């Protein structure tokens, strides 16, 4: 189409799963600010309202609803698969239902949709975590891992495996996985739980808290997802982070400080915590207790040992460059705002996080 002598570019279109969540709502806001037309899966009235506020057209349904997936994907160029079941405890079937079978259903629907070019999914850096041991500068050459004590990371690994196996299933159809470590930023849902734990006097540093860790600000993750649309190679996974490492104590202390909370300097050795988590897990299963144990082996595997990642591949192939530093993100949280600084040439709309 021509307007005068200048061609008018077609509006880009995307379908987002998990759009009412912490990452998904931020992604929708960024897409809309860049002129994309966005549809988003919403499984409840509250989710419908949230994705609508973020700027997307709600599509009512969930990952088990083939008709909803078909309706959402139809007419779109890209699918951003953000939805996930993230908990530190629970039956493996609950994780598989969303992280594996939900991913399978979405990929099947996408591969069968004419004109759909790519599925870019949020995986997890934890997909390469096996038995608890230090892992420094982990990269994409490491194999995927599954462990019975880690239902979240294991199900994410299986979901990523089937996602990337679907690359080129149909002509022009490609799949890409983005692997962030600990995701943080204003509105992060886990911070409230941390604050409650500290105020209740139940907080202790596992292993002293000195273990190295990588982090990924939510804005940096969203930038990587957009870069993957045009720069990523189909069938590939990419680690992304803030490009700087800290320690567990450094990260958590800074996040709590943004809420004016200071944890006591109490610690529990990793081996003792691991044993306690095993005992508690067995008791919870045997007694059929509701809720999560105070400590789980899944949690300990995520934070209990040094774990950092290399983002060299993302830098080289995606042109990825972390936009928000840890200091900038923490300062914004301390001010009670999600505004750090907008992407080059853009003004970021306000985020409404559920």
mmCIF file of C-alpha atoms in Angstrom, residues 50-273:
data_model
loop_
_atom_site.group_PDB
_atom_site.id
_atom_site.type_symbol
_atom_site.label_atom_id
_atom_site.label_comp_id
_atom_site.label_asym_id
_atom_site.label_seq_id
_atom_site.Cartn_x
_atom_site.Cartn_y
_atom_site.Cartn_z
ATOM 1 C CA UNK A 50 -5.166 -7.330 32.899
ATOM 2 C CA UNK A 51 -4.185 -8.010 29.283
ATOM 3 C CA UNK A 52 -6.714 -5.433 28.094
ATOM 4 C CA UNK A 53 -5.138 -2.801 30.357
ATOM 5 C CA UNK A 54 -1.691 -3.725 29.050
ATOM 6 C CA UNK A 55 -2.921 -3.047 25.508
ATOM 7 C CA UNK A 56 -3.745 -6.485 24.083
ATOM 8 C CA UNK A 57 -6.945 -7.975 22.703
ATOM 9 C CA UNK A 58 -7.957 -10.762 25.117
ATOM 10 C CA UNK A 59 -8.602 -14.275 23.806
ATOM 11 C CA UNK A 60 -10.495 -16.216 26.458
ATOM 12 C CA UNK A 61 -9.167 -19.730 27.112
ATOM 13 C CA UNK A 62 -6.113 -21.600 28.299
ATOM 14 C CA UNK A 63 -3.382 -23.816 26.887
ATOM 15 C CA UNK A 64 -5.689 -26.844 26.867
ATOM 16 C CA UNK A 65 -8.236 -25.044 24.665
ATOM 17 C CA UNK A 66 -7.383 -25.838 21.046
ATOM 18 C CA UNK A 67 -10.032 -23.473 19.675
ATOM 19 C CA UNK A 68 -8.769 -20.585 21.782
ATOM 20 C CA UNK A 69 -5.195 -21.225 20.645
ATOM 21 C CA UNK A 70 -6.279 -21.365 17.031
ATOM 22 C CA UNK A 71 -8.258 -18.137 17.402
ATOM 23 C CA UNK A 72 -5.378 -16.355 19.078
ATOM 24 C CA UNK A 73 -2.695 -17.467 16.633
ATOM 25 C CA UNK A 74 -4.747 -16.862 13.491
ATOM 26 C CA UNK A 75 -3.508 -13.816 11.621
ATOM 27 C CA UNK A 76 -0.363 -13.447 13.741
ATOM 28 C CA UNK A 77 3.244 -13.430 12.640
ATOM 29 C CA UNK A 78 4.795 -14.435 15.967
ATOM 30 C CA UNK A 79 3.792 -16.291 19.121
ATOM 31 C CA UNK A 80 5.465 -15.344 22.394
ATOM 32 C CA UNK A 81 5.011 -18.264 24.766
ATOM 33 C CA UNK A 82 5.440 -16.867 28.273
ATOM 34 C CA UNK A 83 2.915 -18.891 30.282
ATOM 35 C CA UNK A 84 4.397 -21.307 32.801
ATOM 36 C CA UNK A 85 3.584 -23.154 35.999
ATOM 37 C CA UNK A 86 6.219 -21.837 38.400
ATOM 38 C CA UNK A 87 6.161 -23.127 41.961
ATOM 39 C CA UNK A 88 8.756 -24.619 44.264
ATOM 40 C CA UNK A 89 6.611 -27.573 45.258
ATOM 41 C CA UNK A 90 3.866 -29.749 43.826
ATOM 42 C CA UNK A 91 3.130 -32.933 41.889
ATOM 43 C CA UNK A 92 5.060 -33.321 38.653
ATOM 44 C CA UNK A 93 1.780 -33.770 36.758
ATOM 45 C CA UNK A 94 0.759 -30.205 37.572
ATOM 46 C CA UNK A 95 3.998 -28.862 36.071
ATOM 47 C CA UNK A 96 3.797 -31.118 33.021
ATOM 48 C CA UNK A 97 0.211 -30.070 32.319
ATOM 49 C CA UNK A 98 1.320 -26.495 31.593
ATOM 50 C CA UNK A 99 5.060 -26.540 30.926
ATOM 51 C CA UNK A 100 5.113 -29.651 28.736
ATOM 52 C CA UNK A 101 1.638 -30.459 27.424
ATOM 53 C CA UNK A 102 0.663 -26.791 27.212
ATOM 54 C CA UNK A 103 3.775 -26.088 25.173
ATOM 55 C CA UNK A 104 3.012 -29.091 22.974
ATOM 56 C CA UNK A 105 -0.536 -27.882 22.292
ATOM 57 C CA UNK A 106 0.655 -24.376 21.471
ATOM 58 C CA UNK A 107 3.406 -25.573 19.141
ATOM 59 C CA UNK A 108 0.995 -27.939 17.365
ATOM 60 C CA UNK A 109 -1.478 -25.112 16.803
ATOM 61 C CA UNK A 110 1.227 -22.710 15.662
ATOM 62 C CA UNK A 111 2.837 -25.132 13.227
ATOM 63 C CA UNK A 112 -0.558 -25.744 11.626
ATOM 64 C CA UNK A 113 -1.332 -22.026 11.180
ATOM 65 C CA UNK A 114 -0.517 -20.540 7.807
ATOM 66 C CA UNK A 115 1.542 -17.362 8.014
ATOM 67 C CA UNK A 116 2.769 -17.954 11.557
ATOM 68 C CA UNK A 117 6.529 -17.514 11.327
ATOM 69 C CA UNK A 118 8.004 -18.095 14.756
ATOM 70 C CA UNK A 119 7.329 -19.235 18.301
ATOM 71 C CA UNK A 120 9.658 -17.487 20.748
ATOM 72 C CA UNK A 121 9.340 -19.053 24.192
ATOM 73 C CA UNK A 122 10.548 -18.097 27.643
ATOM 74 C CA UNK A 123 12.419 -21.153 28.877
ATOM 75 C CA UNK A 124 14.642 -21.039 31.986
ATOM 76 C CA UNK A 125 18.349 -21.061 32.708
ATOM 77 C CA UNK A 126 17.594 -23.833 35.194
ATOM 78 C CA UNK A 127 17.009 -26.345 32.370
ATOM 79 C CA UNK A 128 20.727 -27.233 32.527
ATOM 80 C CA UNK A 129 20.760 -27.751 36.319
ATOM 81 C CA UNK A 130 21.306 -31.342 37.391
ATOM 82 C CA UNK A 131 22.509 -32.463 40.807
ATOM 83 C CA UNK A 132 23.395 -29.609 43.174
ATOM 84 C CA UNK A 133 26.905 -28.477 42.352
ATOM 85 C CA UNK A 134 28.542 -25.180 41.317
ATOM 86 C CA UNK A 135 28.022 -24.128 37.680
ATOM 87 C CA UNK A 136 29.868 -21.042 36.482
ATOM 88 C CA UNK A 137 29.525 -19.422 33.058
ATOM 89 C CA UNK A 138 27.087 -22.085 31.877
ATOM 90 C CA UNK A 139 26.492 -21.922 28.146
ATOM 91 C CA UNK A 140 24.278 -23.484 25.495
ATOM 92 C CA UNK A 141 26.565 -26.469 24.905
ATOM 93 C CA UNK A 142 25.413 -28.014 28.194
ATOM 94 C CA UNK A 143 22.774 -30.774 27.980
ATOM 95 C CA UNK A 144 19.259 -30.397 29.325
ATOM 96 C CA UNK A 145 18.755 -32.005 32.728
ATOM 97 C CA UNK A 146 15.801 -33.538 34.566
ATOM 98 C CA UNK A 147 15.694 -34.534 38.225
ATOM 99 C CA UNK A 148 12.823 -35.949 40.264
ATOM 100 C CA UNK A 149 13.396 -33.417 43.062
ATOM 101 C CA UNK A 150 13.075 -30.490 40.595
ATOM 102 C CA UNK A 151 9.657 -30.649 38.905
ATOM 103 C CA UNK A 152 9.738 -27.035 37.704
ATOM 104 C CA UNK A 153 13.133 -27.054 36.007
ATOM 105 C CA UNK A 154 12.643 -30.604 34.721
ATOM 106 C CA UNK A 155 9.296 -29.784 33.135
ATOM 107 C CA UNK A 156 10.751 -26.619 31.600
ATOM 108 C CA UNK A 157 13.568 -28.729 30.130
ATOM 109 C CA UNK A 158 11.067 -31.159 28.593
ATOM 110 C CA UNK A 159 9.004 -28.264 27.278
ATOM 111 C CA UNK A 160 12.051 -26.676 25.676
ATOM 112 C CA UNK A 161 13.073 -30.002 24.162
ATOM 113 C CA UNK A 162 9.788 -30.462 22.326
ATOM 114 C CA UNK A 163 9.656 -26.767 21.364
ATOM 115 C CA UNK A 164 13.024 -26.848 19.605
ATOM 116 C CA UNK A 165 12.327 -30.272 18.076
ATOM 117 C CA UNK A 166 9.359 -28.675 16.271
ATOM 118 C CA UNK A 167 11.616 -26.248 14.380
ATOM 119 C CA UNK A 168 10.963 -26.503 10.623
ATOM 120 C CA UNK A 169 7.989 -28.801 11.202
ATOM 121 C CA UNK A 170 6.232 -26.851 8.468
ATOM 122 C CA UNK A 171 7.722 -24.591 5.751
ATOM 123 C CA UNK A 172 8.994 -21.344 7.218
ATOM 124 C CA UNK A 173 8.076 -22.292 10.803
ATOM 125 C CA UNK A 174 10.776 -21.743 13.434
ATOM 126 C CA UNK A 175 11.050 -22.059 17.196
ATOM 127 C CA UNK A 176 13.452 -20.318 19.607
ATOM 128 C CA UNK A 177 13.964 -20.579 23.375
ATOM 129 C CA UNK A 178 15.182 -17.736 25.577
ATOM 130 C CA UNK A 179 16.693 -18.840 28.901
ATOM 131 C CA UNK A 180 16.727 -16.228 31.675
ATOM 132 C CA UNK A 181 17.986 -16.908 35.213
ATOM 133 C CA UNK A 182 16.348 -15.193 38.225
ATOM 134 C CA UNK A 183 13.852 -12.671 36.746
ATOM 135 C CA UNK A 184 13.302 -9.497 38.735
ATOM 136 C CA UNK A 185 12.021 -5.929 38.588
ATOM 137 C CA UNK A 186 9.227 -3.704 39.842
ATOM 138 C CA UNK A 187 6.069 -5.713 40.391
ATOM 139 C CA UNK A 188 7.869 -9.047 40.766
ATOM 140 C CA UNK A 189 5.423 -11.346 42.572
ATOM 141 C CA UNK A 190 8.010 -13.225 44.654
ATOM 142 C CA UNK A 191 9.268 -10.154 46.516
ATOM 143 C CA UNK A 192 6.151 -9.899 48.660
ATOM 144 C CA UNK A 193 6.663 -13.465 49.851
ATOM 145 C CA UNK A 194 10.312 -12.721 50.686
ATOM 146 C CA UNK A 195 9.271 -9.708 52.755
ATOM 147 C CA UNK A 196 6.692 -11.766 54.661
ATOM 148 C CA UNK A 197 9.260 -14.492 55.377
ATOM 149 C CA UNK A 198 11.789 -12.001 56.750
ATOM 150 C CA UNK A 199 9.217 -10.188 58.888
ATOM 151 C CA UNK A 200 8.009 -13.515 60.296
ATOM 152 C CA UNK A 201 11.561 -14.339 61.397
ATOM 153 C CA UNK A 202 11.797 -17.432 59.181
ATOM 154 C CA UNK A 203 14.513 -16.210 56.797
ATOM 155 C CA UNK A 204 18.004 -17.752 56.702
ATOM 156 C CA UNK A 205 20.782 -17.562 54.130
ATOM 157 C CA UNK A 206 21.360 -20.968 52.550
ATOM 158 C CA UNK A 207 25.076 -21.695 52.546
ATOM 159 C CA UNK A 208 25.777 -18.225 53.909
ATOM 160 C CA UNK A 209 24.430 -16.471 50.809
ATOM 161 C CA UNK A 210 27.843 -15.970 49.200
ATOM 162 C CA UNK A 211 27.126 -18.143 46.162
ATOM 163 C CA UNK A 212 27.481 -16.373 42.806
ATOM 164 C CA UNK A 213 24.346 -15.884 40.716
ATOM 165 C CA UNK A 214 23.174 -14.296 37.492
ATOM 166 C CA UNK A 215 19.982 -12.250 37.218
ATOM 167 C CA UNK A 216 17.786 -10.914 34.426
ATOM 168 C CA UNK A 217 15.741 -7.730 34.731
ATOM 169 C CA UNK A 218 12.302 -8.150 33.189
ATOM 170 C CA UNK A 219 12.989 -5.374 30.655
ATOM 171 C CA UNK A 220 16.194 -7.063 29.522
ATOM 172 C CA UNK A 221 14.290 -10.308 29.038
ATOM 173 C CA UNK A 222 11.614 -8.582 26.957
ATOM 174 C CA UNK A 223 14.292 -6.965 24.790
ATOM 175 C CA UNK A 224 15.793 -10.399 24.143
ATOM 176 C CA UNK A 225 12.405 -11.838 23.192
ATOM 177 C CA UNK A 226 11.911 -9.123 20.584
ATOM 178 C CA UNK A 227 15.430 -9.520 19.216
ATOM 179 C CA UNK A 228 14.810 -13.248 18.767
ATOM 180 C CA UNK A 229 11.939 -12.530 16.376
ATOM 181 C CA UNK A 230 14.230 -11.232 13.636
ATOM 182 C CA UNK A 231 17.775 -12.044 14.721
ATOM 183 C CA UNK A 232 17.592 -15.489 16.304
ATOM 184 C CA UNK A 233 18.317 -18.775 14.556
ATOM 185 C CA UNK A 234 15.486 -21.263 14.455
ATOM 186 C CA UNK A 235 15.916 -24.305 16.643
ATOM 187 C CA UNK A 236 18.323 -22.529 19.016
ATOM 188 C CA UNK A 237 18.301 -21.601 22.699
ATOM 189 C CA UNK A 238 19.887 -18.457 24.135
ATOM 190 C CA UNK A 239 20.896 -17.601 27.700
ATOM 191 C CA UNK A 240 20.223 -13.947 28.591
ATOM 192 C CA UNK A 241 21.007 -12.000 31.760
ATOM 193 C CA UNK A 242 21.863 -8.552 33.102
ATOM 194 C CA UNK A 243 25.444 -9.106 31.961
ATOM 195 C CA UNK A 244 26.781 -8.763 35.507
ATOM 196 C CA UNK A 245 26.887 -11.274 38.336
ATOM 197 C CA UNK A 246 26.368 -10.840 42.054
ATOM 198 C CA UNK A 247 25.767 -13.147 45.013
ATOM 199 C CA UNK A 248 22.561 -14.496 46.476
ATOM 200 C CA UNK A 249 22.994 -12.232 49.509
ATOM 201 C CA UNK A 250 23.764 -9.213 47.339
ATOM 202 C CA UNK A 251 20.699 -9.686 45.133
ATOM 203 C CA UNK A 252 18.144 -10.550 47.804
ATOM 204 C CA UNK A 253 19.390 -7.885 50.216
ATOM 205 C CA UNK A 254 19.066 -5.208 47.532
ATOM 206 C CA UNK A 255 15.553 -6.327 46.609
ATOM 207 C CA UNK A 256 14.445 -6.346 50.243
ATOM 208 C CA UNK A 257 16.035 -2.942 50.789
ATOM 209 C CA UNK A 258 13.745 -1.537 48.088
ATOM 210 C CA UNK A 259 10.951 -2.316 50.576
ATOM 211 C CA UNK A 260 12.981 -1.018 53.538
ATOM 212 C CA UNK A 261 13.420 -4.541 54.889
ATOM 213 C CA UNK A 262 16.744 -5.829 56.253
ATOM 214 C CA UNK A 263 17.116 -9.579 56.862
ATOM 215 C CA UNK A 264 18.996 -10.897 59.868
ATOM 216 C CA UNK A 265 22.381 -12.415 59.146
ATOM 217 C CA UNK A 266 21.435 -15.993 59.966
ATOM 218 C CA UNK A 267 22.627 -18.906 57.849
ATOM 219 C CA UNK A 268 22.047 -22.629 57.427
ATOM 220 C CA UNK A 269 24.617 -24.946 55.780
ATOM 221 C CA UNK A 270 23.572 -26.302 52.410
ATOM 222 C CA UNK A 271 23.872 -29.966 53.429
ATOM 223 C CA UNK A 272 21.664 -29.431 56.471
ATOM 224 C CA UNK A 273 19.116 -27.508 54.411
#
